[in-house]
């Protein structure tokens, strides 16, 4: 996978530029990354072809859906972004969040996603690209676009253990809730998001198991 360039931070009085990360020309888009199982890779290939990656010149990228990678924190969203990039799909990332011991190959995030409630203008350039959006922000996406949503599914106990290890390494405190209560909150959030997505025809959802 191509090394992500680290873009310099713009001055605070200037708008941040969205960076379209392009895959390496040496990557075979039909070769599964080492971390992908067979079912995941078939899903990715089918989604990429339907979504109009530049590897498929017969599809107009401007009319292609926006590919959204979503799920709980530590559910495999960064891994899925890495797989899509390695497979030939351009991803939207600005390099603001750099790799660390918890995600050594990079998070591939876009800071502007956090302002979806107040700014969705950048979505006009996102068609045919993949972007990571945490589950709680999916309901801020306008229905004026079409989306293919890869919704990551990971065992909730694994999610909580991974979150706990990440917080311990960073020295931060997590939510002041016992694990069983936090698990119930996450499951309720996901159920609400799934229901919301199912009621809107602009979203096509593909669940993807982490393992």
PDB file of C-alpha atoms in Angstrom, residues 68-73 77 113-114 116 131-139 151 186 193:
ATOM      1  CA  UNK A  68     -18.939   5.362   3.388  1.00  0.00           C
ATOM      2  CA  UNK A  69     -17.002   3.149   5.796  1.00  0.00           C
ATOM      3  CA  UNK A  70     -18.704   3.224   9.175  1.00  0.00           C
ATOM      4  CA  UNK A  71     -19.050   1.415  12.466  1.00  0.00           C
ATOM      5  CA  UNK A  72     -18.178   1.665  16.131  1.00  0.00           C
ATOM      6  CA  UNK A  73     -14.745   2.920  17.180  1.00  0.00           C
ATOM      7  CA  UNK A  77     -13.089   0.913   9.913  1.00  0.00           C
ATOM      8  CA  UNK A 113     -16.325  14.756   8.633  1.00  0.00           C
ATOM      9  CA  UNK A 114     -16.639  15.984  12.215  1.00  0.00           C
ATOM     10  CA  UNK A 116     -21.064  17.266   8.904  1.00  0.00           C
ATOM     11  CA  UNK A 131     -14.573   8.163   3.321  1.00  0.00           C
ATOM     12  CA  UNK A 132     -14.688   7.056   6.941  1.00  0.00           C
ATOM     13  CA  UNK A 133     -17.647   8.330   8.991  1.00  0.00           C
ATOM     14  CA  UNK A 134     -18.330   7.123  12.530  1.00  0.00           C
ATOM     15  CA  UNK A 135     -21.770   5.573  13.069  1.00  0.00           C
ATOM     16  CA  UNK A 136     -23.140   8.473  15.119  1.00  0.00           C
ATOM     17  CA  UNK A 137     -22.590  10.930  12.251  1.00  0.00           C
ATOM     18  CA  UNK A 138     -24.346   8.943   9.528  1.00  0.00           C
ATOM     19  CA  UNK A 139     -27.643  10.652  10.303  1.00  0.00           C
ATOM     20  CA  UNK A 151     -21.024  -1.074   8.009  1.00  0.00           C
ATOM     21  CA  UNK A 186     -23.419   0.821  21.559  1.00  0.00           C
ATOM     22  CA  UNK A 193     -28.619   3.843  12.820  1.00  0.00           C
TER      23      UNK A 193
END
